[in-house]
mmCIF file of C-alpha atoms and ligand atoms in Angstrom:
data_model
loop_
_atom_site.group_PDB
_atom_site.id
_atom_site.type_symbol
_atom_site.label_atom_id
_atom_site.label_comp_id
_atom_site.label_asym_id
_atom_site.label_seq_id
_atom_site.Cartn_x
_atom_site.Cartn_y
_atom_site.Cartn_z
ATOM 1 C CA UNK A 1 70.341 -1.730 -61.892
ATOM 2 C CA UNK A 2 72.592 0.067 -59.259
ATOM 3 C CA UNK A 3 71.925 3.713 -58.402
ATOM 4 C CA UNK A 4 75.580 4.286 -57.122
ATOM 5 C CA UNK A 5 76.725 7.342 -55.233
ATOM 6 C CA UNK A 6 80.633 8.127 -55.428
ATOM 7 C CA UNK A 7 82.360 8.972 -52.418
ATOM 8 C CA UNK A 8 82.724 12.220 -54.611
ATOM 9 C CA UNK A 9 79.311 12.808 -54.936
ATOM 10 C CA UNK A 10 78.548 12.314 -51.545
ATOM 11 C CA UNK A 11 81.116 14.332 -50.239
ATOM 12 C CA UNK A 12 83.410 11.869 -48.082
ATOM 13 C CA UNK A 13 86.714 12.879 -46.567
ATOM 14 C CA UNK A 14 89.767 11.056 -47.875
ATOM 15 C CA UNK A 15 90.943 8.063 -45.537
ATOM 16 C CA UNK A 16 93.579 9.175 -43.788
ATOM 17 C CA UNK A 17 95.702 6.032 -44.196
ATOM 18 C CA UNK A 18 95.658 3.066 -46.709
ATOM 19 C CA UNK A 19 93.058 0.371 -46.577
ATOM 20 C CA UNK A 20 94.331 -3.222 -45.586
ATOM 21 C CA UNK A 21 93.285 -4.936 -48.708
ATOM 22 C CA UNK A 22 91.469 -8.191 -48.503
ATOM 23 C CA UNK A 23 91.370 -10.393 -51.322
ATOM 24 C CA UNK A 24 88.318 -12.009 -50.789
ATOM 25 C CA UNK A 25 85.521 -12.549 -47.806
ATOM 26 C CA UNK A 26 83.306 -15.010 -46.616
ATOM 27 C CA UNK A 27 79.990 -12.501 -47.559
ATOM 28 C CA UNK A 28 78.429 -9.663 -46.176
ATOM 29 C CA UNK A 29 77.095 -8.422 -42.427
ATOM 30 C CA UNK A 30 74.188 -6.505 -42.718
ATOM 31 C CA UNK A 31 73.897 -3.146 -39.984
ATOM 32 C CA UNK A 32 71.640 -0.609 -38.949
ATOM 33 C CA UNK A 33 72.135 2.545 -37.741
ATOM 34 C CA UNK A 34 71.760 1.442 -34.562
ATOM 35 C CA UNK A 35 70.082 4.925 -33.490
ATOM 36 C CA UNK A 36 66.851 7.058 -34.198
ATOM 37 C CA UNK A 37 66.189 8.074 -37.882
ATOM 38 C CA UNK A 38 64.076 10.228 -38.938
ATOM 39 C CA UNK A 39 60.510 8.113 -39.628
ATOM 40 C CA UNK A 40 59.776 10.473 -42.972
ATOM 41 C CA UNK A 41 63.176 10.007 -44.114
ATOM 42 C CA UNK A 42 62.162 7.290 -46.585
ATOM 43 C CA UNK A 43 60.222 9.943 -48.228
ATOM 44 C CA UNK A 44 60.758 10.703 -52.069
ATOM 45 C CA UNK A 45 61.973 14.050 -51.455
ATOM 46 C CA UNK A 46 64.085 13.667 -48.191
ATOM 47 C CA UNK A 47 67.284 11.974 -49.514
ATOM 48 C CA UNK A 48 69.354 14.712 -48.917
ATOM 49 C CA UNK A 49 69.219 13.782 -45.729
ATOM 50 C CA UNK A 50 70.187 10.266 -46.418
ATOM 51 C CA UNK A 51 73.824 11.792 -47.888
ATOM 52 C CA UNK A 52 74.140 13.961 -44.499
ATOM 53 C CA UNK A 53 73.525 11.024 -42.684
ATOM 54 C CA UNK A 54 76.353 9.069 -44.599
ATOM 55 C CA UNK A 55 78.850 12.340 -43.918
ATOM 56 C CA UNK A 56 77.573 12.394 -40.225
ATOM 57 C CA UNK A 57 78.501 9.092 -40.102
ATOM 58 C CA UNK A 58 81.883 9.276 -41.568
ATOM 59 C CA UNK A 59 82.806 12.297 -39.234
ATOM 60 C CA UNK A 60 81.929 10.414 -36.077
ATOM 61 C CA UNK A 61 84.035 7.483 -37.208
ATOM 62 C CA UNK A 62 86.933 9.227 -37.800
ATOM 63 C CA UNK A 63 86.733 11.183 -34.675
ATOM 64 C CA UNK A 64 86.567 8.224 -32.991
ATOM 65 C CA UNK A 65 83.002 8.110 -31.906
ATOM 66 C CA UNK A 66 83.750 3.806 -31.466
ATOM 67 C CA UNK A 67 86.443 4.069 -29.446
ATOM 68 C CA UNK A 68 89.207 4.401 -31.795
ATOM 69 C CA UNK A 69 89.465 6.787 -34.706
ATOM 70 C CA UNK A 70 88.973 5.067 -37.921
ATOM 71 C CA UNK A 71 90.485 6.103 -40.896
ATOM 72 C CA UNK A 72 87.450 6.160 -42.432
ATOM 73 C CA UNK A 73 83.819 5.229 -42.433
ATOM 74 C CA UNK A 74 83.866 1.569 -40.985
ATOM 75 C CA UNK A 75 81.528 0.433 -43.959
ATOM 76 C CA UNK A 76 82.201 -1.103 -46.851
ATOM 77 C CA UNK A 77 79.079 0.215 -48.545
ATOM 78 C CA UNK A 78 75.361 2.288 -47.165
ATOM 79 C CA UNK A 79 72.469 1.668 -48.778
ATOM 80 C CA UNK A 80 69.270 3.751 -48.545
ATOM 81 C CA UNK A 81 65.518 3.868 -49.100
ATOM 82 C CA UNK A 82 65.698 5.755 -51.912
ATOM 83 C CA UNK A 83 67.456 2.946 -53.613
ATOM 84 C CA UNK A 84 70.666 4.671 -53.695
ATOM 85 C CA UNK A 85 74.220 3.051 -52.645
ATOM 86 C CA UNK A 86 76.583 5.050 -51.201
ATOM 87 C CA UNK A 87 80.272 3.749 -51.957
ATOM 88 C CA UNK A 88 82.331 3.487 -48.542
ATOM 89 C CA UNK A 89 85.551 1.595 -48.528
ATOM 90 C CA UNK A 90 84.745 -0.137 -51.364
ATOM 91 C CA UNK A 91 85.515 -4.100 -52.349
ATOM 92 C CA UNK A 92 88.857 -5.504 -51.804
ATOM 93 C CA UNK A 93 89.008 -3.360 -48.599
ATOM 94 C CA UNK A 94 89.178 -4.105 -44.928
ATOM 95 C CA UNK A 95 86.424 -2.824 -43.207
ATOM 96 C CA UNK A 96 85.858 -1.276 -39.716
ATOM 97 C CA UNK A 97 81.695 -2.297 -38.905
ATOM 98 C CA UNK A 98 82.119 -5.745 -37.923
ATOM 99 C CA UNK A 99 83.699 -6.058 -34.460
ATOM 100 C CA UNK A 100 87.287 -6.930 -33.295
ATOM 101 C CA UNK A 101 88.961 -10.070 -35.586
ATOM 102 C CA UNK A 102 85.220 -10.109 -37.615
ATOM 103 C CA UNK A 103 86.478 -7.900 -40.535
ATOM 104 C CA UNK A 104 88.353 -10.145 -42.814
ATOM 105 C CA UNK A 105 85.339 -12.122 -42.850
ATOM 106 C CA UNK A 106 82.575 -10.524 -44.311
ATOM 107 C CA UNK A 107 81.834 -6.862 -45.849
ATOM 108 C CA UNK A 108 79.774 -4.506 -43.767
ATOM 109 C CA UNK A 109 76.704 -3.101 -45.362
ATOM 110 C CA UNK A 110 74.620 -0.517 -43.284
ATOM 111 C CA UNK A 111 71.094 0.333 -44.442
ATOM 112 C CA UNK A 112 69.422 3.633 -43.185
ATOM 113 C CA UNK A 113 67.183 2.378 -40.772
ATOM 114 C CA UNK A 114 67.335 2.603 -36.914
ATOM 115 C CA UNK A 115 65.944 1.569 -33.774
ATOM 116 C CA UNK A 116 63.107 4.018 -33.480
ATOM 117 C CA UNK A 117 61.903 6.018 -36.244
ATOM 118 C CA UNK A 118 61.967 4.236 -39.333
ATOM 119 C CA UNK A 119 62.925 0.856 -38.390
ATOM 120 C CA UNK A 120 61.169 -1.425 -41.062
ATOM 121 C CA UNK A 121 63.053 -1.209 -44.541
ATOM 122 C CA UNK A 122 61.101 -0.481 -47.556
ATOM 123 C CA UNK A 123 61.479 -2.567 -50.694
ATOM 124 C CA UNK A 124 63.964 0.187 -52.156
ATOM 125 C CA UNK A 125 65.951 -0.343 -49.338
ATOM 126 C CA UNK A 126 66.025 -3.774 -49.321
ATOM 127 C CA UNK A 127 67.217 -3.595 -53.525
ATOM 128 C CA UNK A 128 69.769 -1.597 -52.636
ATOM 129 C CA UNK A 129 71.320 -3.470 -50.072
ATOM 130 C CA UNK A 130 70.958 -6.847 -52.672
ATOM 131 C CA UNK A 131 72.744 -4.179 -55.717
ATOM 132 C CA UNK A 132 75.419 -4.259 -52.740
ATOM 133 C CA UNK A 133 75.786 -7.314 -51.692
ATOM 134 C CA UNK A 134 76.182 -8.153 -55.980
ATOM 135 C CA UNK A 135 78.597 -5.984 -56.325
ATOM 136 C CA UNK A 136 80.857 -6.865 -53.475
ATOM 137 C CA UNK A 137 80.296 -10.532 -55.429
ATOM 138 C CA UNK A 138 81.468 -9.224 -57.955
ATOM 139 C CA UNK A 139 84.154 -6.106 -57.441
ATOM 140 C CA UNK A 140 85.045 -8.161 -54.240
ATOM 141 C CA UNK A 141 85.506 -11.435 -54.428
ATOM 142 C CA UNK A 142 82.588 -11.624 -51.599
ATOM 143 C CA UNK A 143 81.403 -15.277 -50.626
ATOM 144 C CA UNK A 144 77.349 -16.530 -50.585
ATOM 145 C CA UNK A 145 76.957 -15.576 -46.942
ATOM 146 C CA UNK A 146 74.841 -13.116 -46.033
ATOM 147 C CA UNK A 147 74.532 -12.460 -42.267
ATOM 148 C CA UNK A 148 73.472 -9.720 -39.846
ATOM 149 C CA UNK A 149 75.934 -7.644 -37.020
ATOM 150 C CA UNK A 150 74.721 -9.472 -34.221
ATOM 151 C CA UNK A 151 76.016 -13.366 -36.027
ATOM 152 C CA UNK A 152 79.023 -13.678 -33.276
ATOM 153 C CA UNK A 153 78.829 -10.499 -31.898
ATOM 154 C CA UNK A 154 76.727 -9.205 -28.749
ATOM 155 C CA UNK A 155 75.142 -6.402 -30.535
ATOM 156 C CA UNK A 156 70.993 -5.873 -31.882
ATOM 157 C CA UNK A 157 72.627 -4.911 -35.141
ATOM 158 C CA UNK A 158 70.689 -5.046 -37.707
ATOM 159 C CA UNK A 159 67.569 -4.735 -35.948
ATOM 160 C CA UNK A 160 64.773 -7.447 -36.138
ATOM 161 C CA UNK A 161 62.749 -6.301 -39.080
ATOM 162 C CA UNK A 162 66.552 -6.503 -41.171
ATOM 163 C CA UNK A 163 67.275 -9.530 -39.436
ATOM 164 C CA UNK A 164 64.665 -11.210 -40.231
ATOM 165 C CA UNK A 165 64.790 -10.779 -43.796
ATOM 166 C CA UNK A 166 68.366 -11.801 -43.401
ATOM 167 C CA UNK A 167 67.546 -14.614 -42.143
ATOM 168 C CA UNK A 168 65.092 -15.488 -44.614
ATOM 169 C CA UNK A 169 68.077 -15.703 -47.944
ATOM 170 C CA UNK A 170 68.084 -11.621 -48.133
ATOM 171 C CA UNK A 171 66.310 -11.754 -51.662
ATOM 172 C CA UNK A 172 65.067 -9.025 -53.941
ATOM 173 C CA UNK A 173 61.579 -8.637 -52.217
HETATM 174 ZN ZN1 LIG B 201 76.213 -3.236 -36.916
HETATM 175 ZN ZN1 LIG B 202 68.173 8.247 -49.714
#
């Protein structure tokens, strides 16, 4: 069953403009964080820090810490290893994670992990980000794909250890 944070509950900013709404995708794009996390974070009593990390996140997107501000956080959804899914842009939503023309296609998912620190997702994690990827099924009209950053786009998004389980049919472990 889904553990689902609100954007209330975690404290996000209103978008500063309206979403462009998308009907339906093709799936899902898996991401990391793409920086160092904390390796304890995945520790039962350090989520708090998992809901600063989602705020941090939102404030560097939408003072354009990618180049261009976004209106909001670029991802659809976060998921962490606490088994906890933070609601970002939500189905039905455009979002900003993906790369240039890559955005209609496919949600955009990030899990807490990085590239140093805790870089292997736990199986909480890893539930999470499948209680995502069913909901954007079913809230969002997503397809059966299920792919990582770096599927047509030069990135190391979402890191081998999440790409590999990507590749292997992202299942409940
Ligand atoms: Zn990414
Ligand atoms: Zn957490």
């Amino acid at each position: 069953m889904m553990n689902l944070i609100s954007r209330a509950e975690w404290g996000a900013k209103k978008p500063t403009a309206d979403y462009t709404r998308l009907s339906s995708t093709k799936g899902v794009k898996i991401h990391y964080t793409g920086g160092k996390v904390a390796a304890d974070l995945a520790e039962p009593g350090n989520h708090d820090r998992c809901v600063e990390m989602v705020r941090d996140i939102q404030a560097m997107h939408m003072a354009g810490g990618r180049g261009e501000r976004y209106i909001d956080i670029g991802y659809s959804m976060v998921c962490c290893p606490h088994r906890r899914t933070f609601m970002g842009r939500g189905a039905h939503a455009l979002p900003a994670a993906n790369g240039a023309g890559l955005n209609s296609g496919h949600y955009a998912v990030l899990a807490l992990v990085g590239s140093s620190g805790l870089t292997e997702p736990n199986d909480d994690l890893l539930n999470a980000l499948v209680d995502a990827i069913e909901y954007l099924r079913e809230r969002g009209d997503a397809g059966r794909e299920v792919k990582g950053h770096r599927d047509g786009y030069a990135t190391s998004c979402p890191g081998d250890p999440l790409y590999a389980w990507v590749r292997k049919g992202a299942e409940r472990p």
